[in-house]
């Protein structure tokens, strides 16, 4: 093993088990937050063990304080051995990364392991202090360092468990520690064994310790939660901005494509019409006549596709927001829809007067596309059910069909731009993508549930208008 790998193992960093070529070709990935927490803790514990050795040597040799070196070195050795085990565990853990939303997560063993390690550190610190003056030793302040680490690295439950453990350990020190006379004078605090009673000085120190421990854990946990909340908000803002930029780019692309292709398509249409006119009065093979007719129909298909792309993307970007009821939104969605007799609409009484602030034309067109998809996936005799109700203070729209459904592989890709299962020329693959983009920009959510052979349900949640 090369020297660098020994260093990485010693510090708890991940060791890659790939050959150099694979490592070179692999895409870079972010390490999970828990991996960073474990790696940092390993490095901090090495620093703590080295600092303890230096402190013991300085106090014993330079200051001449009669410390029990043997027990203290044993405790430092336990710290080093436990940290070596933690480093090996940390370096061998698999990466955990949620690729879909880029939110980093931790596996089930990480929190208990780190929590137990920090509780062990509290116990080892207590043993060190018990051999070196107990609460009269000014280094008891390092309890608060451990508590800060617990509050930063661990969830609230584990952090408060560490706080309780630190208070218990500090109380134990009042009753069982090796007194050092040099410490009594400095701290003006005799051990309880010497006076056989708990003085006001003992009580005051214990109360101050408990108050500091609670305040440190509470405010550190609060600060960590606020930072995490801000990070999530920033991430959501950037995701929303990226979606908006994607929509704008899509609109620009669609408009540019429609403009650039309009002239050549128009020229082909004129030539095809002229050819059709010239051969109209002369006998030609049926195959030639069919080919000319096919050219005309395919040209019209191309024009319709470009028109839909341009209209869909443009309406998703720049329409004004207005207040509408659930009935008005569904009514607008059904406008211009074929086979409306196959659409069964139900509006819950609680949702009849519910107002939402939406781009009516763009959102209605998106919902219309979802209903069209449901009709296309169903047999001619099957109905598509559209229902509006309230759910968790939001307007919920459900579009259900009993068609062929979708297998998991197809369902996972629904909503990707330009992905469609329809025949060529019958769909652009933008309907669900644009619908989801419009709904999410409004602060809502669009989900799709489908079982192959049993149908599909599309759920749209929209925030209601304030007031």
Coordinates of C-alpha atoms in Angstrom, one line a residue:
X1 CA 0.0 0.0 0.0
X2 CA 1.5 3.4 -1.0
X3 CA 2.3 5.9 1.7
X4 CA -0.6 8.2 0.7
X5 CA -3.1 5.3 1.3
X6 CA -1.6 4.8 4.8
X7 CA -2.2 8.5 5.5
X8 CA -5.7 8.4 4.1
X9 CA -6.5 5.3 6.3
X10 CA -5.0 7.0 9.4
X11 CA -7.1 10.1 8.9
X12 CA -10.3 8.1 8.1
X13 CA -10.5 9.2 4.4
X14 CA -12.1 7.0 1.8
X15 CA -9.7 4.6 0.0
X16 CA -10.7 4.1 -3.6
X17 CA -10.5 0.4 -4.7
X18 CA -10.4 1.0 -8.4
X19 CA -7.5 0.7 -10.8
X20 CA -5.9 3.9 -12.0
X21 CA -7.7 3.8 -15.4
X22 CA -11.1 3.4 -13.8
X23 CA -10.4 6.2 -11.3
X24 CA -9.4 8.4 -14.2
X25 CA -12.5 7.7 -16.2
X26 CA -14.9 7.8 -13.3
X27 CA -17.1 10.9 -12.9
X28 CA -16.4 12.9 -9.8
X29 CA -18.9 12.5 -6.9
X30 CA -19.5 14.5 -3.7
X31 CA -18.9 12.7 -0.5
X32 CA -21.9 12.5 1.9
X33 CA -22.1 14.9 4.8
X34 CA -21.8 12.0 7.3
X35 CA -18.5 10.9 5.7
X36 CA -17.1 14.4 6.2
X37 CA -18.3 14.3 9.8
X38 CA -16.6 11.0 10.5
X39 CA -13.4 12.1 8.8
X40 CA -13.3 15.4 10.7
X41 CA -14.0 13.6 14.0
X42 CA -11.1 11.2 13.3
X43 CA -8.7 14.1 12.7
X44 CA -9.9 16.0 15.8
X45 CA -9.5 12.9 18.0
X46 CA -5.9 12.4 16.7
X47 CA -5.2 16.1 17.6
X48 CA -6.8 15.6 21.0
X49 CA -4.7 12.5 21.7
X50 CA -1.5 14.3 20.8
X51 CA -2.6 17.4 22.8
X52 CA -3.2 15.2 25.8
X53 CA 0.3 13.6 25.6
X54 CA 1.9 17.1 25.3
X55 CA -0.1 18.4 28.2
X56 CA 0.7 15.4 30.5
X57 CA 4.4 15.8 29.7
X58 CA 4.4 19.5 30.3
X59 CA 2.5 19.4 33.6
X60 CA 4.6 16.5 34.9
X61 CA 8.0 17.6 33.7
X62 CA 7.9 21.4 33.4
X63 CA 5.5 22.2 36.3
X64 CA 6.5 19.3 38.5
X65 CA 2.9 18.3 39.3
X66 CA 2.8 14.7 40.6
X67 CA 0.5 13.2 38.0
X68 CA -0.2 9.5 37.8
X69 CA 1.4 9.0 34.4
X70 CA 0.5 5.3 34.0
X71 CA -3.3 5.6 34.2
X72 CA -3.3 8.8 32.1
X73 CA -1.2 7.2 29.3
X74 CA -3.6 4.2 29.4
X75 CA -6.6 6.5 28.8
X76 CA -4.7 8.2 25.9
X77 CA -3.9 4.8 24.4
X78 CA -7.5 3.8 24.5
X79 CA -8.4 7.0 22.7
X80 CA -5.8 6.3 20.0
X81 CA -6.9 2.7 19.5
X82 CA -10.6 3.6 19.3
X83 CA -9.7 6.3 16.9
X84 CA -7.8 3.9 14.7
X85 CA -10.8 1.6 14.6
X86 CA -13.0 4.6 13.7
X87 CA -10.6 5.6 10.9
X88 CA -10.7 2.1 9.4
X89 CA -14.5 2.1 9.6
X90 CA -14.8 5.6 8.1
X91 CA -12.4 4.8 5.2
X92 CA -14.3 1.6 4.3
X93 CA -17.8 2.9 4.3
X94 CA -19.7 3.0 0.9
X95 CA -20.7 6.3 -0.6
X96 CA -24.3 7.3 -0.2
X97 CA -25.7 9.9 -2.5
X98 CA -29.2 10.6 -3.7
X99 CA -28.7 11.4 -7.3
X100 CA -32.2 12.5 -8.2
X101 CA -32.4 15.6 -6.0
X102 CA -28.7 15.9 -5.1
X103 CA -29.5 15.8 -1.4
X104 CA -26.9 14.0 0.5
X105 CA -27.9 11.4 3.1
X106 CA -26.3 9.2 5.7
X107 CA -26.7 5.5 6.2
X108 CA -28.3 3.8 9.2
X109 CA -25.0 3.0 11.0
X110 CA -23.4 6.4 10.9
X111 CA -25.3 8.2 13.6
X112 CA -25.1 5.4 16.2
X113 CA -21.4 4.9 15.6
X114 CA -20.5 8.7 15.8
X115 CA -22.8 9.0 18.8
X116 CA -21.2 6.2 20.7
X117 CA -17.7 7.5 19.9
X118 CA -18.6 11.0 21.3
X119 CA -20.1 9.4 24.4
X120 CA -16.9 7.3 24.8
X121 CA -14.9 10.6 24.5
X122 CA -16.9 12.0 27.4
X123 CA -16.2 9.0 29.5
X124 CA -12.5 9.0 28.7
X125 CA -12.3 12.8 29.5
X126 CA -14.0 12.0 32.8
X127 CA -11.4 9.3 33.6
X128 CA -8.5 11.7 32.7
X129 CA -9.9 14.4 35.0
X130 CA -10.6 11.9 37.8
X131 CA -6.8 11.2 37.9
X132 CA -5.8 14.9 37.7
X133 CA -7.9 16.9 40.1
X134 CA -11.5 16.4 39.0
X135 CA -13.6 19.6 38.8
X136 CA -10.6 21.6 40.1
X137 CA -8.8 20.8 36.9
X138 CA -9.4 23.8 34.5
X139 CA -9.4 21.3 31.5
X140 CA -12.9 20.3 32.4
X141 CA -13.9 23.0 30.0
X142 CA -13.3 20.5 27.2
X143 CA -16.6 18.9 28.0
X144 CA -18.1 21.8 26.1
X145 CA -15.9 21.1 23.1
X146 CA -17.4 17.6 23.0
X147 CA -20.9 18.9 23.4
X148 CA -20.4 21.4 20.5
X149 CA -19.2 18.5 18.3
X150 CA -22.2 16.4 19.2
X151 CA -24.6 19.2 18.4
X152 CA -23.0 19.9 15.0
X153 CA -22.5 16.3 13.9
X154 CA -25.4 14.5 15.4
X155 CA -29.2 14.8 15.5
X156 CA -30.9 16.6 18.4
X157 CA -31.6 13.4 20.3
X158 CA -28.0 12.3 20.4
X159 CA -26.9 15.8 21.2
X160 CA -29.1 16.0 24.2
X161 CA -28.0 12.5 25.3
X162 CA -24.4 13.8 25.2
X163 CA -25.5 16.8 27.3
X164 CA -27.1 14.5 29.9
X165 CA -24.0 12.2 29.9
X166 CA -21.6 15.2 30.4
X167 CA -23.7 16.4 33.4
X168 CA -23.7 12.9 35.0
X169 CA -19.9 12.6 34.4
X170 CA -19.3 16.0 36.0
X171 CA -21.4 15.1 39.0
X172 CA -19.5 11.9 39.4
X173 CA -16.2 13.9 39.4
X174 CA -17.3 15.7 42.6
X175 CA -17.4 12.5 44.5
X176 CA -14.7 10.4 43.0
X177 CA -11.4 11.9 41.8
X178 CA -7.8 12.0 42.8
X179 CA -7.2 15.4 44.4
X180 CA -4.2 17.5 43.5
X181 CA -3.3 20.1 46.2
X182 CA -1.9 22.4 43.5
X183 CA -5.4 22.6 42.1
X184 CA -7.2 23.4 45.3
X185 CA -5.4 26.7 45.8
X186 CA -5.8 27.7 42.2
X187 CA -9.5 26.9 42.1
X188 CA -10.3 27.6 45.8
X189 CA -12.3 24.4 45.8
X190 CA -11.5 21.5 48.1
X191 CA -12.7 18.0 47.1
X192 CA -15.9 16.8 48.7
X193 CA -14.0 13.9 50.3
X194 CA -11.9 16.4 52.2
X195 CA -14.8 18.4 53.8
X196 CA -17.5 15.6 53.8
X197 CA -20.1 18.1 52.5
X198 CA -21.2 19.9 49.4
X199 CA -20.3 23.6 49.7
X200 CA -21.8 26.5 47.9
X201 CA -18.8 26.6 45.7
X202 CA -19.5 23.0 44.6
X203 CA -23.1 23.7 44.0
X204 CA -22.4 26.9 42.1
X205 CA -19.8 25.2 39.9
X206 CA -22.2 22.3 39.1
X207 CA -25.1 24.7 38.3
X208 CA -22.9 26.8 36.1
X209 CA -21.7 23.7 34.3
X210 CA -25.2 22.4 33.7
X211 CA -26.4 25.8 32.5
X212 CA -23.5 26.1 30.1
X213 CA -24.0 22.5 28.8
X214 CA -27.7 23.1 28.1
X215 CA -27.0 26.5 26.4
X216 CA -24.2 25.2 24.3
X217 CA -26.2 22.2 23.0
X218 CA -29.4 24.2 22.5
X219 CA -28.0 27.1 20.6
X220 CA -25.5 25.0 18.6
X221 CA -28.3 22.6 17.5
X222 CA -30.5 25.6 16.7
X223 CA -27.8 27.2 14.6
X224 CA -27.1 24.0 12.8
X225 CA -30.9 23.6 12.0
X226 CA -31.1 27.1 10.7
X227 CA -28.0 26.6 8.5
X228 CA -29.5 23.4 7.1
X229 CA -32.8 25.2 6.4
X230 CA -31.0 28.0 4.6
X231 CA -29.0 25.5 2.6
X232 CA -32.2 23.8 1.5
X233 CA -33.8 27.1 0.6
X234 CA -30.8 28.1 -1.5
X235 CA -30.8 24.7 -3.2
X236 CA -34.5 25.0 -4.0
X237 CA -34.0 28.5 -5.3
X238 CA -31.2 27.4 -7.6
X239 CA -33.2 24.4 -8.8
X240 CA -36.2 26.7 -9.6
X241 CA -33.9 29.1 -11.4
X242 CA -32.4 26.3 -13.4
X243 CA -35.9 25.1 -14.4
X244 CA -36.8 28.6 -15.4
X245 CA -33.7 29.0 -17.5
X246 CA -34.4 25.6 -19.1
X247 CA -37.9 26.8 -20.0
X248 CA -36.6 30.0 -21.5
X249 CA -34.0 28.1 -23.5
X250 CA -36.7 25.7 -24.7
X251 CA -39.0 28.6 -25.7
X252 CA -36.1 30.3 -27.6
X253 CA -35.2 27.0 -29.2
X254 CA -38.8 26.3 -30.2
X255 CA -39.4 29.8 -31.6
X256 CA -36.1 29.8 -33.4
X257 CA -36.8 26.3 -34.9
X258 CA -40.3 27.4 -36.0
X259 CA -38.9 30.6 -37.6
X260 CA -35.9 28.9 -39.3
X261 CA -37.9 25.9 -40.6
X262 CA -40.9 27.9 -41.7
X263 CA -39.3 29.1 -45.0
X264 CA -38.0 25.7 -46.2
X265 CA -41.2 24.0 -45.2
X266 CA -43.2 26.6 -47.0
X267 CA -41.0 26.2 -50.1
X268 CA -41.5 22.4 -50.0
X269 CA -45.3 22.9 -49.6
X270 CA -45.4 25.2 -52.7
X271 CA -43.4 22.8 -54.8
X272 CA -45.5 19.8 -53.7
X273 CA -48.7 21.7 -54.5
X274 CA -47.3 22.6 -57.9
X275 CA -46.3 19.1 -58.6
X276 CA -49.7 17.9 -57.5
X277 CA -51.4 20.5 -59.8
X278 CA -49.4 19.5 -62.8
X279 CA -49.9 15.8 -62.5
X280 CA -53.6 16.3 -61.6
X281 CA -54.8 16.3 -65.2
X282 CA -52.4 13.5 -66.5
X283 CA -52.5 9.8 -65.8
X284 CA -49.9 8.8 -63.2
X285 CA -49.2 5.7 -61.2
X286 CA -51.2 5.5 -57.9
X287 CA -48.0 5.2 -56.0
X288 CA -46.8 8.6 -57.3
X289 CA -50.1 10.2 -56.4
X290 CA -49.9 8.7 -52.9
X291 CA -46.4 9.9 -52.4
X292 CA -47.3 13.4 -53.3
X293 CA -50.2 13.3 -50.9
X294 CA -48.0 11.9 -48.2
X295 CA -45.5 14.8 -48.6
X296 CA -48.3 17.3 -48.1
X297 CA -49.6 15.6 -45.0
X298 CA -46.2 15.2 -43.4
X299 CA -45.5 18.9 -44.1
X300 CA -48.6 19.8 -42.2
X301 CA -47.6 17.5 -39.4
X302 CA -44.2 19.2 -39.1
X303 CA -45.9 22.6 -39.0
X304 CA -48.2 21.5 -36.3
X305 CA -45.4 20.1 -34.2
X306 CA -43.4 23.3 -34.4
X307 CA -46.5 25.3 -33.6
X308 CA -47.2 23.2 -30.5
X309 CA -43.6 23.4 -29.3
X310 CA -43.5 27.2 -29.7
X311 CA -46.9 27.8 -28.2
X312 CA -46.4 25.4 -25.2
X313 CA -43.0 26.8 -24.3
X314 CA -44.0 30.4 -24.7
X315 CA -47.2 30.1 -22.6
X316 CA -45.3 28.4 -19.9
X317 CA -42.9 31.3 -19.5
X318 CA -44.6 34.7 -19.9
X319 CA -48.3 34.6 -19.0
X320 CA -49.8 36.8 -16.3
X321 CA -51.1 35.2 -13.1
X322 CA -54.8 35.6 -12.3
X323 CA -57.2 34.3 -9.6
X324 CA -59.5 31.5 -10.7
X325 CA -61.7 28.9 -9.0
X326 CA -61.2 25.2 -9.4
X327 CA -64.3 25.0 -11.7
X328 CA -62.9 27.7 -13.9
X329 CA -59.6 26.0 -14.2
X330 CA -61.1 22.7 -15.1
X331 CA -63.5 24.3 -17.5
X332 CA -60.7 26.1 -19.3
X333 CA -58.7 22.8 -19.4
X334 CA -61.6 21.1 -21.2
X335 CA -62.0 23.8 -23.8
X336 CA -61.1 22.5 -27.3
X337 CA -60.6 19.0 -25.9
X338 CA -61.9 16.2 -28.1
X339 CA -64.1 13.4 -26.6
X340 CA -65.2 15.5 -23.7
X341 CA -68.1 13.1 -23.2
X342 CA -65.5 10.5 -21.9
X343 CA -64.3 12.9 -19.2
X344 CA -66.2 12.7 -15.9
X345 CA -65.6 15.8 -13.7
X346 CA -66.2 15.8 -10.0
X347 CA -65.7 18.9 -7.8
X348 CA -65.8 18.4 -4.1
X349 CA -68.0 21.0 -2.3
X350 CA -65.1 22.1 -0.2
X351 CA -63.1 23.0 -3.4
X352 CA -65.9 24.7 -5.4
X353 CA -65.0 28.3 -4.2
X354 CA -61.3 27.6 -3.7
X355 CA -59.2 30.3 -5.5
X356 CA -55.8 29.7 -6.9
X357 CA -53.4 32.2 -8.6
X358 CA -52.2 30.7 -11.8
X359 CA -51.3 31.4 -15.5
X360 CA -54.7 30.2 -16.6
X361 CA -54.1 29.5 -20.3
X362 CA -50.7 27.9 -19.8
X363 CA -51.8 25.7 -16.8
X364 CA -55.1 24.8 -18.5
X365 CA -53.2 23.8 -21.6
X366 CA -50.8 21.6 -19.4
X367 CA -53.8 19.9 -17.7
X368 CA -55.5 19.5 -21.1
X369 CA -52.4 17.7 -22.3
X370 CA -52.5 15.4 -19.3
X371 CA -56.2 14.6 -19.9
X372 CA -55.4 14.0 -23.6
X373 CA -52.7 11.5 -22.5
X374 CA -55.2 9.7 -20.3
X375 CA -57.8 9.5 -23.1
X376 CA -55.2 8.2 -25.5
X377 CA -54.1 5.5 -23.0
X378 CA -57.7 4.3 -22.4
X379 CA -60.0 2.3 -24.6
X380 CA -62.7 4.2 -26.5
X381 CA -65.4 3.1 -24.0
X382 CA -63.4 3.9 -20.9
X383 CA -63.9 7.2 -19.0
X384 CA -61.2 9.5 -17.6
X385 CA -62.1 10.9 -14.2
X386 CA -61.1 14.4 -13.2
X387 CA -61.6 15.3 -9.6
X388 CA -60.9 18.5 -7.6
X389 CA -60.8 18.6 -3.8
X390 CA -58.8 20.1 -0.9
X391 CA -55.8 18.3 0.6
X392 CA -53.6 19.7 3.4
X393 CA -54.8 23.3 2.7
X394 CA -54.1 23.0 -1.0
X395 CA -56.2 22.5 -4.1
X396 CA -55.8 18.9 -5.4
X397 CA -56.6 17.9 -9.0
X398 CA -56.7 14.2 -9.8
X399 CA -56.7 12.8 -13.4
X400 CA -57.3 9.1 -13.4
X401 CA -57.6 6.6 -16.3
X402 CA -58.0 2.9 -16.4
X403 CA -55.8 2.4 -19.5
X404 CA -52.7 0.4 -20.1
X405 CA -50.6 2.1 -17.4
X406 CA -46.8 2.3 -17.5
X407 CA -44.0 0.0 -16.4
X408 CA -41.5 1.3 -13.8
X409 CA -38.8 2.0 -16.5
X410 CA -41.2 4.2 -18.5
X411 CA -42.6 5.9 -15.4
X412 CA -39.1 6.9 -14.2
X413 CA -38.6 8.8 -17.4
X414 CA -42.0 10.5 -17.7
X415 CA -41.4 14.2 -17.5
X416 CA -38.0 14.2 -19.2
X417 CA -37.9 16.7 -22.1
X418 CA -38.7 15.1 -25.5
X419 CA -39.4 11.7 -24.0
X420 CA -42.7 10.2 -25.4
X421 CA -44.2 6.8 -25.9
X422 CA -46.5 8.0 -28.7
X423 CA -46.0 7.3 -32.3
X424 CA -43.8 9.7 -34.3
X425 CA -45.6 13.0 -35.1
X426 CA -48.3 12.5 -32.4
X427 CA -46.4 14.0 -29.5
X428 CA -43.4 16.2 -28.7
X429 CA -42.5 14.8 -25.3
X430 CA -42.9 18.2 -23.7
X431 CA -46.4 18.0 -22.1
X432 CA -45.6 16.5 -18.7
X433 CA -42.3 18.4 -18.5
X434 CA -44.0 21.8 -19.1
X435 CA -46.9 20.9 -16.8
X436 CA -44.6 19.9 -14.0
X437 CA -42.5 23.1 -14.5
X438 CA -45.5 25.3 -14.4
X439 CA -46.9 23.6 -11.3
X440 CA -43.6 23.7 -9.4
X441 CA -43.0 27.4 -10.3
X442 CA -46.4 28.1 -8.6
X443 CA -45.2 26.3 -5.4
X444 CA -47.1 23.2 -6.2
X445 CA -46.3 19.6 -6.9
X446 CA -47.1 17.1 -9.7
X447 CA -46.8 13.4 -9.2
X448 CA -47.6 10.4 -11.3
X449 CA -48.6 6.9 -10.1
X450 CA -49.1 4.1 -12.5
X451 CA -49.4 0.4 -12.5
X452 CA -48.8 -1.5 -15.8
X453 CA -52.2 -2.8 -17.0
X454 CA -54.2 -1.0 -14.4
X455 CA -54.1 2.7 -15.3
X456 CA -52.4 5.9 -14.3
X457 CA -53.2 8.7 -11.8
X458 CA -51.8 12.2 -12.1
X459 CA -52.0 14.3 -8.9
X460 CA -51.5 18.1 -9.1
X461 CA -51.3 20.1 -5.8
X462 CA -51.6 23.9 -6.0
X463 CA -51.3 26.4 -3.2
X464 CA -54.6 28.3 -2.6
X465 CA -54.8 32.1 -3.0
X466 CA -54.0 34.0 0.3
X467 CA -56.9 35.3 2.3

